[in-house]
């Protein structure tokens, strides 16, 4: 067999189309299968990566569907992974079954070698091409077609076996070229794997066999990727591990702390160091004896009594009824991401854009974006929309499935280990443009109470509403593998955020991007979602920024109106308001099109396949906006 050959592709191409075990068409060598992909150093936050990987693998709820992966929650097992950027692709011809273009005879590569046939030539002189079918199973297994192990009924030799390929799997067959007798159809092979074991005795036999799949079928190889906010690991770790970090990050998220968290942490550390410095204490005491009212003495005493950030910390504790359990432990990844985005990125909002437009003497444009933000808050429940000019994104491919993407129907398979026995994770890091939406917590609480998913009175101010969300909705702050993640009110809010994200993506063409070119990032704990340009290049097109600055109002109202529509209504609306005709995305959905329902936005019955089954949403989150939109 020919040795694997090397070629290069763009990194994004490799991540989606040329990872190990993928089949692709090479210009010179025809059909090939990727054997390995070399890695180079990548500037990736490992802690964030493994945290995101844990969430991604938890989608495969059957433990056996993801048991090939070392548990990323265990630091001692993380050494079994290697992370890097894809650098070079090595591949080999595949499959090694050939068919003559001229006479349709089929032959195996090994038989050609044994016969000493001219390279690429049939016995009739015609050109040989690779057979464009393989067998694949949900567990990730891939096999060539089974070459017939019997002769034709009239006993002609195996070298006369031909393959009839009309382009449809069910009609393809093996036959004898001499007498034209049928030999057999395309046989499928049973697979003995963990996936089949999990199906149980009543499952369809069809699920337990490898399926014959054309090599060009997208379902033959489906790489699975995860995205996460990629900050400096050292700096993030220092802030995350600081004393009081959880409370400070909550204060920053809830609008109680105006300064960046990292700055406050450093100032508090300096104050603590000063408290432990006997020389400073002695100097302050000596100065106090001489001049008790000296400003330096007062400043020293105030810092010791109440260090910077203490007032917001005390306020957070008060809002959470001094429940120590809610403030215990290090902050979760979603909270670190939200606060670091606030502290470390170049952002603009409607106020900044309006000021910029007025400096350009564009009063009409300034009024339009101010009006769009006002209506977004009052009618759509969106507290603020921001442009992030340097959204720090990392995209990693961690495994693949075959024949289906849905975790309930497949096993996730890691990429083959390298020469040191480590599982590769292919990563790309970039800064891209993004739009960051954050919902109004007061509206969220009111909406849940109106729909009977919560009880009590609606908080009167934003800080109390944030505390209510944090305290009452554990499924927003927990990971998907934790027990309270499926709490009904939390599921409703996550479904609302996710559906809203997809509705805006349906009309993202206003930005000049196609929906497949824009990714989504969900931060339910802070009632946020982010739409980002899925680009891994040094240049930025600026389409999302232009959309925000020039067409925000048009886009918002277009989303409200189009989000109500589905080509499969009324059936879709009666069954939960989510399908391929309205909310589903073909690519780039991190939740595999789950936790979606137009009922969250417009009211109506919820989907039967979620924790909200058999429920009627009496009040849609956009009910008021929907009534107002036609008048605009």
XYZ file of C-alpha atoms in Angstrom:
632
model
C 0.000 0.000 0.000
C 1.186 3.502 -0.755
C 2.681 5.397 2.173
C 0.628 8.298 3.569
C 1.375 11.511 1.716
C 1.402 15.027 3.077
C -0.437 18.131 1.935
C -1.467 21.400 3.544
C -4.778 23.187 3.894
C -6.047 26.264 5.689
C -6.477 25.636 9.399
C -10.227 26.231 9.324
C -10.583 23.791 6.420
C -8.658 21.175 8.374
C -10.830 21.667 11.451
C -14.048 20.999 9.554
C -13.062 18.723 6.659
C -9.635 17.127 7.062
C -9.355 15.725 10.571
C -8.224 12.132 11.233
C -10.516 9.424 9.789
C -12.248 11.851 7.410
C -12.649 10.867 3.727
C -12.094 13.583 1.146
C -11.422 14.009 -2.573
C -7.838 14.962 -3.434
C -7.130 16.631 -6.773
C -4.253 14.250 -7.593
C -4.983 11.057 -5.656
C -8.770 10.836 -5.720
C -10.531 9.498 -2.643
C -8.313 9.501 0.463
C -8.653 9.076 4.205
C -6.820 11.325 6.653
C -4.384 9.310 8.752
C -2.900 11.938 11.061
C -2.744 15.705 11.506
C 0.427 17.199 12.948
C 0.059 19.716 15.784
C 1.882 22.895 16.604
C 1.873 25.017 19.759
C -1.439 26.779 20.477
C -2.170 29.655 22.854
C -5.162 27.976 24.487
C -6.544 28.311 27.997
C -6.395 24.649 29.058
C -8.565 25.126 32.133
C -11.359 26.653 30.058
C -10.912 23.996 27.370
C -11.320 21.047 29.729
C -14.231 22.743 31.469
C -15.958 23.191 28.104
C -15.041 19.633 27.076
C -16.735 18.289 30.212
C -19.950 20.078 29.259
C -19.705 18.918 25.644
C -19.215 15.249 26.560
C -22.092 15.371 29.037
C -24.453 15.697 26.055
C -23.889 11.982 25.509
C -26.095 11.004 28.434
C -25.477 7.272 28.001
C -22.112 6.825 29.790
C -20.974 4.222 27.260
C -21.396 6.715 24.419
C -18.469 8.800 25.674
C -16.452 6.261 27.631
C -13.511 6.433 25.216
C -12.569 9.831 26.645
C -10.554 10.208 29.876
C -12.623 12.266 32.318
C -11.560 15.904 31.713
C -12.709 16.842 35.225
C -9.809 14.825 36.659
C -6.533 16.828 36.399
C -4.518 13.617 36.574
C -6.205 12.328 33.417
C -5.841 15.515 31.415
C -2.249 14.534 30.644
C -3.697 11.940 28.278
C -4.723 14.766 25.932
C -2.534 16.897 23.681
C -3.809 20.260 22.443
C -2.492 22.211 19.475
C -3.200 23.919 16.168
C -3.493 21.701 13.072
C -0.325 22.097 11.015
C 0.005 19.318 8.434
C -2.373 16.673 7.104
C -1.179 13.185 6.212
C -3.434 10.869 4.252
C -3.569 7.663 2.232
C -5.816 6.410 -0.592
C -9.093 4.937 0.654
C -11.046 2.773 -0.002
C -8.885 0.201 -1.797
C -11.669 -1.310 -3.872
C -11.584 -0.285 -7.516
C -14.064 -0.269 -10.367
C -13.322 -0.001 -14.073
C -14.886 2.975 -15.782
C -15.169 1.010 -19.008
C -16.313 -2.522 -18.118
C -17.461 -2.081 -14.488
C -15.244 -4.916 -13.253
C -14.320 -4.597 -9.563
C -10.990 -5.501 -8.015
C -9.201 -5.225 -4.683
C -5.870 -3.434 -4.414
C -4.102 -6.532 -3.104
C -5.326 -8.567 -6.079
C -3.935 -5.954 -8.444
C -0.552 -6.234 -6.735
C -0.598 -10.020 -6.937
C -1.435 -9.980 -10.630
C 1.175 -7.385 -11.421
C -1.395 -5.333 -13.326
C -0.351 -1.926 -14.690
C -1.091 0.833 -12.152
C -4.629 2.137 -12.517
C -5.524 -0.189 -15.400
C -8.186 -2.902 -15.709
C -7.623 -6.122 -17.652
C -9.755 -4.587 -20.400
C -7.466 -1.566 -20.573
C -9.956 0.799 -18.954
C -9.124 3.205 -16.127
C -9.720 2.091 -12.537
C -11.388 4.414 -10.035
C -12.097 3.873 -6.367
C -15.486 2.525 -5.367
C -17.499 5.362 -3.834
C -19.223 3.424 -1.089
C -18.143 2.359 2.394
C -19.817 0.901 5.469
C -20.234 2.962 8.636
C -21.879 2.552 12.021
C -23.114 4.894 14.743
C -20.281 3.740 16.991
C -17.700 5.293 14.626
C -16.606 2.084 12.850
C -15.694 2.411 9.166
C -15.173 -0.478 6.735
C -14.776 -0.984 3.016
C -17.580 -2.757 1.159
C -17.499 -6.517 1.502
C -16.154 -7.959 -1.729
C -18.244 -11.016 -2.728
C -16.756 -14.234 -1.362
C -18.533 -16.415 -3.909
C -18.485 -16.815 -7.675
C -21.399 -16.254 -9.987
C -23.969 -19.122 -10.339
C -22.212 -20.328 -13.509
C -18.804 -20.543 -11.841
C -16.916 -17.756 -13.593
C -13.713 -16.600 -11.893
C -13.654 -13.743 -9.291
C -11.748 -11.455 -11.687
C -14.994 -11.165 -13.678
C -16.983 -9.756 -10.756
C -18.347 -6.339 -11.698
C -20.131 -3.633 -9.733
C -23.255 -1.950 -11.035
C -23.605 1.550 -9.588
C -26.700 3.519 -10.668
C -26.046 6.119 -7.959
C -28.509 4.642 -5.450
C -27.401 2.332 -2.661
C -30.448 0.065 -2.810
C -30.055 -0.572 -6.535
C -26.294 -1.122 -6.559
C -25.232 -4.774 -6.943
C -22.428 -7.186 -7.720
C -22.773 -9.173 -10.949
C -20.753 -11.338 -13.356
C -19.357 -9.505 -16.332
C -19.212 -12.687 -18.436
C -22.766 -13.988 -18.044
C -24.428 -10.904 -16.494
C -25.774 -13.011 -13.600
C -26.506 -11.287 -10.289
C -24.138 -12.354 -7.520
C -25.480 -10.368 -4.576
C -26.595 -6.963 -3.422
C -24.663 -4.775 -1.015
C -24.418 -6.790 2.183
C -24.267 -5.017 5.493
C -22.169 -6.185 8.412
C -23.402 -6.546 12.017
C -21.461 -4.463 14.529
C -20.730 -5.700 18.029
C -20.168 -2.512 19.965
C -21.238 -0.612 23.068
C -23.801 1.320 21.036
C -25.588 -1.875 20.054
C -25.398 -3.191 23.605
C -27.172 -0.050 24.799
C -30.095 -0.471 22.389
C -31.629 -3.460 24.131
C -33.482 -6.449 22.683
C -36.418 -4.477 21.263
C -34.350 -2.171 19.062
C -34.486 -2.230 15.280
C -32.038 -4.671 13.711
C -31.253 -2.000 11.144
C -29.607 0.086 13.880
C -27.297 -2.796 14.764
C -25.676 -3.095 11.337
C -23.145 -0.977 9.516
C -24.876 1.120 6.863
C -23.682 1.458 3.276
C -22.941 5.150 2.788
C -21.638 7.028 -0.289
C -18.199 8.507 0.390
C -19.504 11.995 -0.354
C -22.340 11.817 2.164
C -21.842 14.471 4.918
C -23.183 12.064 7.554
C -20.252 9.711 6.959
C -17.969 11.885 9.083
C -19.202 14.585 11.453
C -16.511 16.414 13.446
C -17.645 17.758 16.803
C -16.358 21.108 17.946
C -16.691 23.253 21.036
C -16.165 26.977 21.427
C -15.138 28.866 24.524
C -13.924 32.299 25.568
C -10.139 32.136 25.473
C -8.414 34.447 27.961
C -4.921 34.440 29.381
C -4.803 31.367 31.595
C -2.366 32.829 34.139
C -4.237 36.086 34.692
C -7.642 34.397 34.747
C -6.347 31.840 37.246
C -5.073 34.556 39.593
C -8.440 36.308 39.606
C -10.436 33.091 39.840
C -8.479 31.848 42.851
C -8.467 35.157 44.737
C -10.271 35.434 48.042
C -13.831 36.678 47.500
C -13.591 36.204 43.710
C -17.080 34.703 43.413
C -18.732 37.597 45.225
C -16.732 40.193 43.291
C -17.655 38.618 39.949
C -21.323 38.505 40.911
C -21.130 42.161 41.945
C -19.549 43.025 38.584
C -22.172 41.060 36.647
C -25.050 42.583 38.607
C -23.811 46.128 38.070
C -22.726 46.709 41.682
C -18.993 46.929 40.978
C -17.919 49.596 38.459
C -14.203 48.670 38.460
C -12.699 45.634 36.684
C -12.497 42.606 38.971
C -8.780 42.050 38.318
C -8.019 45.623 39.377
C -10.035 45.247 42.592
C -8.356 41.911 43.381
C -4.891 43.459 43.026
C -5.838 46.416 45.210
C -7.232 44.105 47.882
C -4.042 42.049 47.783
C -1.986 45.206 48.286
C -4.170 46.163 51.240
C -3.740 42.716 52.775
C 0.018 42.952 52.282
C 0.005 46.342 53.983
C -1.965 44.889 56.907
C 0.736 42.261 57.308
C 3.533 44.814 57.068
C 4.594 45.680 60.643
C 6.661 48.639 59.449
C 3.619 50.349 57.907
C 1.576 49.686 61.052
C 4.325 51.160 63.224
C 4.618 54.242 61.007
C 0.835 54.756 61.111
C 0.767 54.390 64.894
C 3.673 56.805 65.304
C 2.007 59.365 63.046
C -1.294 58.923 64.883
C 0.373 59.891 68.183
C 1.707 63.101 66.656
C -1.245 64.016 64.441
C -4.364 61.828 64.905
C -6.260 63.690 62.154
C -3.567 63.329 59.535
C -5.100 62.334 56.127
C -2.571 59.490 55.751
C -3.673 58.034 59.090
C -7.338 58.261 58.070
C -6.616 56.649 54.708
C -4.707 53.811 56.385
C -7.519 53.179 58.895
C -10.232 53.283 56.208
C -8.406 50.755 54.028
C -7.973 48.409 56.962
C -11.614 48.782 58.029
C -13.134 48.415 54.560
C -10.819 47.453 51.677
C -11.762 48.307 48.102
C -14.629 46.182 46.818
C -15.901 45.327 50.289
C -19.094 47.338 49.933
C -20.209 45.481 46.757
C -19.250 42.180 48.429
C -21.402 43.004 51.444
C -24.261 44.021 49.146
C -24.102 40.707 47.254
C -24.155 38.780 50.522
C -27.151 40.811 51.713
C -29.052 40.212 48.448
C -28.449 36.474 48.830
C -29.744 36.551 52.424
C -26.219 35.870 53.712
C -26.454 32.296 52.415
C -22.851 31.123 52.656
C -23.535 28.100 50.419
C -24.348 30.373 47.467
C -20.996 32.129 47.828
C -18.868 29.059 48.492
C -16.232 27.697 46.149
C -14.516 29.215 43.111
C -16.560 31.020 40.445
C -17.907 28.950 37.564
C -16.615 29.302 34.036
C -19.670 31.249 32.828
C -19.121 33.872 35.514
C -15.414 34.158 34.749
C -16.231 34.550 31.057
C -18.851 37.218 31.613
C -16.767 39.364 33.937
C -13.602 38.998 31.876
C -15.501 40.047 28.754
C -16.598 43.155 30.661
C -13.091 43.867 31.910
C -10.793 42.896 29.056
C -12.497 43.509 25.713
C -12.983 46.521 23.470
C -16.735 47.116 23.538
C -19.238 49.699 22.443
C -22.958 50.081 23.084
C -25.775 52.264 21.772
C -24.701 55.244 23.891
C -21.146 55.174 22.545
C -22.306 54.715 18.967
C -24.833 57.547 19.315
C -22.097 59.840 20.643
C -19.842 58.873 17.731
C -22.632 59.584 15.215
C -23.305 62.988 16.761
C -19.630 63.867 16.425
C -20.105 63.116 12.736
C -23.208 65.358 12.714
C -25.472 62.371 12.088
C -28.260 63.244 14.522
C -30.796 61.057 12.723
C -28.571 57.983 13.021
C -27.927 58.685 16.708
C -31.645 58.957 17.443
C -32.347 55.736 15.540
C -29.903 53.592 17.500
C -31.025 55.114 20.811
C -34.625 54.367 19.874
C -33.724 50.797 18.875
C -32.026 50.134 22.228
C -34.925 51.688 24.133
C -37.467 49.492 22.366
C -35.233 46.442 22.743
C -35.372 46.945 26.516
C -38.991 48.024 26.891
C -40.606 45.642 24.389
C -38.155 42.775 23.868
C -36.726 42.441 27.368
C -33.133 42.965 26.204
C -31.276 45.006 28.817
C -28.326 45.896 26.614
C -26.739 45.021 23.265
C -22.989 45.484 22.924
C -20.492 45.197 20.088
C -17.350 43.303 21.069
C -14.593 44.214 18.642
C -12.062 41.684 19.936
C -14.103 38.704 21.095
C -11.433 36.160 22.180
C -12.666 32.855 20.809
C -11.171 29.388 20.690
C -12.682 26.609 18.613
C -11.620 23.025 19.301
C -12.433 19.747 17.548
C -12.449 16.897 20.076
C -13.973 13.915 18.277
C -16.334 12.695 15.574
C -19.472 10.669 14.967
C -20.742 8.776 11.945
C -24.220 8.583 10.363
C -25.760 11.063 12.863
C -24.874 14.119 14.941
C -27.416 13.636 17.725
C -25.746 12.399 20.961
C -28.755 10.176 21.655
C -28.091 8.172 18.489
C -24.315 7.960 18.294
C -21.106 7.294 20.165
C -18.565 10.096 20.204
C -15.168 8.807 19.087
C -11.894 10.559 19.952
C -9.287 11.056 17.264
C -6.647 8.312 17.048
C -3.874 8.701 19.599
C -0.466 10.028 18.552
C 2.846 8.160 18.797
C 2.951 8.944 22.536
C -0.499 7.527 23.197
C -2.166 10.923 23.684
C -5.572 11.929 22.307
C -5.253 15.023 20.093
C -7.558 18.012 20.397
C -7.288 20.380 17.445
C -7.675 24.029 18.404
C -7.767 27.440 16.764
C -7.702 30.715 18.680
C -8.704 34.057 17.234
C -10.157 37.461 17.985
C -13.336 38.191 16.066
C -16.248 40.621 16.092
C -19.374 39.783 18.059
C -22.729 41.095 19.260
C -23.438 40.502 22.944
C -27.084 40.429 24.113
C -28.022 40.511 27.794
C -31.627 40.108 28.916
C -33.375 42.146 31.610
C -33.506 40.097 34.867
C -36.644 41.894 36.051
C -38.475 40.884 32.873
C -37.212 37.307 33.240
C -38.601 37.008 36.784
C -41.936 38.559 35.764
C -42.224 36.217 32.776
C -41.579 33.119 34.904
C -44.162 34.188 37.493
C -46.759 35.003 34.809
C -46.351 31.508 33.350
C -46.611 29.730 36.696
C -42.976 28.603 36.698
C -42.177 30.629 39.802
C -44.066 32.266 42.643
C -43.765 35.418 44.684
C -43.500 39.071 43.731
C -41.334 40.619 41.043
C -38.225 42.416 42.413
C -38.362 46.174 42.117
C -34.737 46.791 41.138
C -32.184 45.136 38.909
C -29.778 43.989 41.630
C -32.544 42.185 43.539
C -33.711 40.586 40.294
C -30.191 39.291 39.593
C -29.993 37.848 43.086
C -33.399 36.181 42.579
C -32.203 34.580 39.332
C -28.999 33.339 40.954
C -30.764 31.963 44.015
C -33.945 30.484 42.483
C -32.642 29.141 39.138
C -29.801 26.698 39.923
C -29.921 25.231 36.409
C -28.509 28.486 35.031
C -25.366 28.411 37.149
C -24.719 24.674 37.119
C -23.157 22.489 34.432
C -25.194 20.069 32.350
C -23.990 17.013 34.283
C -25.239 18.331 37.647
C -28.610 17.324 39.159
C -30.381 20.718 39.257
C -29.581 21.478 35.616
C -33.002 20.168 34.527
C -35.003 22.300 36.984
C -38.053 23.465 34.963
C -37.803 27.227 35.380
C -34.091 27.099 34.517
C -34.873 25.038 31.410
C -37.473 27.624 30.384
C -34.976 30.490 30.638
C -32.268 28.552 28.765
C -34.809 27.683 26.072
C -35.824 31.348 25.834
C -32.211 32.514 25.440
C -31.347 29.805 22.924
C -34.486 30.405 20.847
C -33.893 34.134 20.792
C -30.344 33.504 19.573
C -31.598 31.354 16.678
C -34.306 33.849 15.739
C -31.744 36.625 15.380
C -29.463 34.302 13.410
C -32.254 33.602 10.919
C -32.111 37.245 9.809
C -28.372 37.792 10.186
C -28.088 38.408 6.422
C -28.613 42.082 7.267
C -24.956 41.992 8.344
C -23.679 40.580 5.056
C -22.852 37.244 6.711
C -24.630 34.004 5.913
C -26.177 32.281 8.973
C -23.649 29.440 8.628
C -20.813 31.979 8.987
C -22.017 33.215 12.368
C -21.699 31.177 15.557
C -23.559 31.474 18.839
C -22.241 31.373 22.378
C -24.638 30.991 25.287
C -24.021 32.241 28.843
C -27.344 31.446 30.560
C -26.047 32.301 34.037
C -25.781 35.961 33.053
C -28.874 35.827 30.789
C -26.611 36.380 27.782
C -25.953 35.099 24.320
C -23.284 36.163 21.860
C -23.365 36.028 18.064
C -19.868 36.029 16.588
C -18.321 36.014 13.124
C -16.918 32.526 12.680
C -13.620 33.715 11.212
C -10.082 32.653 12.070
C -8.056 35.271 10.261
C -6.245 38.452 11.229
C -8.681 40.630 9.278
C -12.218 41.497 10.384
C -14.976 42.235 7.886
C -16.947 44.455 10.262
C -20.351 43.201 9.152
C -21.742 42.743 12.661
C -20.467 46.156 13.734
C -22.106 47.785 10.713
C -25.343 45.926 11.436
C -25.366 47.293 14.977
C -24.473 50.854 14.039
C -26.710 51.264 10.978
C -29.486 48.652 10.947
C -30.144 47.646 14.540
C -33.787 48.727 14.623
C -34.585 47.115 11.271
C -32.948 43.854 12.317
C -34.744 43.719 15.675
C -38.205 44.217 14.207
C -37.498 41.856 11.331
C -36.497 39.180 13.856
C -39.699 39.696 15.882
C -41.910 39.289 12.823
C -40.067 36.458 11.084
C -39.558 34.564 14.334
C -43.305 33.952 14.555
C -43.371 32.237 11.157
C -42.797 28.609 10.171
C -43.547 26.995 6.832
C -44.889 23.965 8.729
C -47.409 25.887 10.822
C -49.918 25.227 12.298
C -48.501 21.727 12.899
C -45.153 23.038 14.172
C -46.794 25.557 16.509
C -49.106 22.903 17.930
C -46.144 20.606 18.640
C -43.874 23.066 20.423
C -42.816 25.561 17.786
C -39.440 24.167 16.796
C -38.410 22.387 13.618
C -36.169 22.655 10.574
C -38.550 25.223 9.102
C -38.135 27.776 11.885
C -35.640 27.497 14.742
C -33.274 24.667 13.798
C -29.777 25.392 12.481
C -27.993 23.063 10.102
C -24.554 23.983 11.471
C -22.909 25.509 14.546
C -25.575 24.830 17.176
C -23.770 23.890 20.427
C -26.907 22.192 21.817
C -27.789 20.125 18.710
C -31.021 22.120 18.231
C -32.312 21.209 21.678
C -33.931 23.565 24.167
C -35.682 25.526 21.425
C -39.326 26.609 21.240
C -41.090 29.605 19.752
C -43.621 29.202 22.552
C -41.112 30.921 24.854
C -41.312 34.073 22.739
C -44.892 34.058 21.454
C -46.799 31.679 23.732
C -48.309 28.285 23.028
C -47.630 24.612 23.793
C -44.091 23.517 24.562
C -42.212 20.610 23.006
C -42.886 17.081 24.208
C -39.197 16.158 24.169
C -38.121 18.532 26.951
C -38.544 18.980 30.690
C -41.353 21.450 29.821
C -43.518 18.802 28.120
C -47.318 19.168 28.415
C -47.039 22.815 29.359
C -48.717 25.833 27.791
C -46.827 29.131 27.855
C -49.595 31.635 28.477
C -47.377 34.679 28.037
C -44.672 34.895 25.390
C -41.608 36.936 26.267
C -42.103 38.930 23.048
C -45.885 39.149 23.200
C -45.773 42.902 23.723
C -43.149 43.385 21.013
C -45.135 41.236 18.582
C -48.189 43.460 19.024
C -46.119 46.614 18.565
C -44.035 45.437 15.593
C -46.701 45.756 12.833
C -47.349 49.349 13.878
C -43.688 50.189 13.315
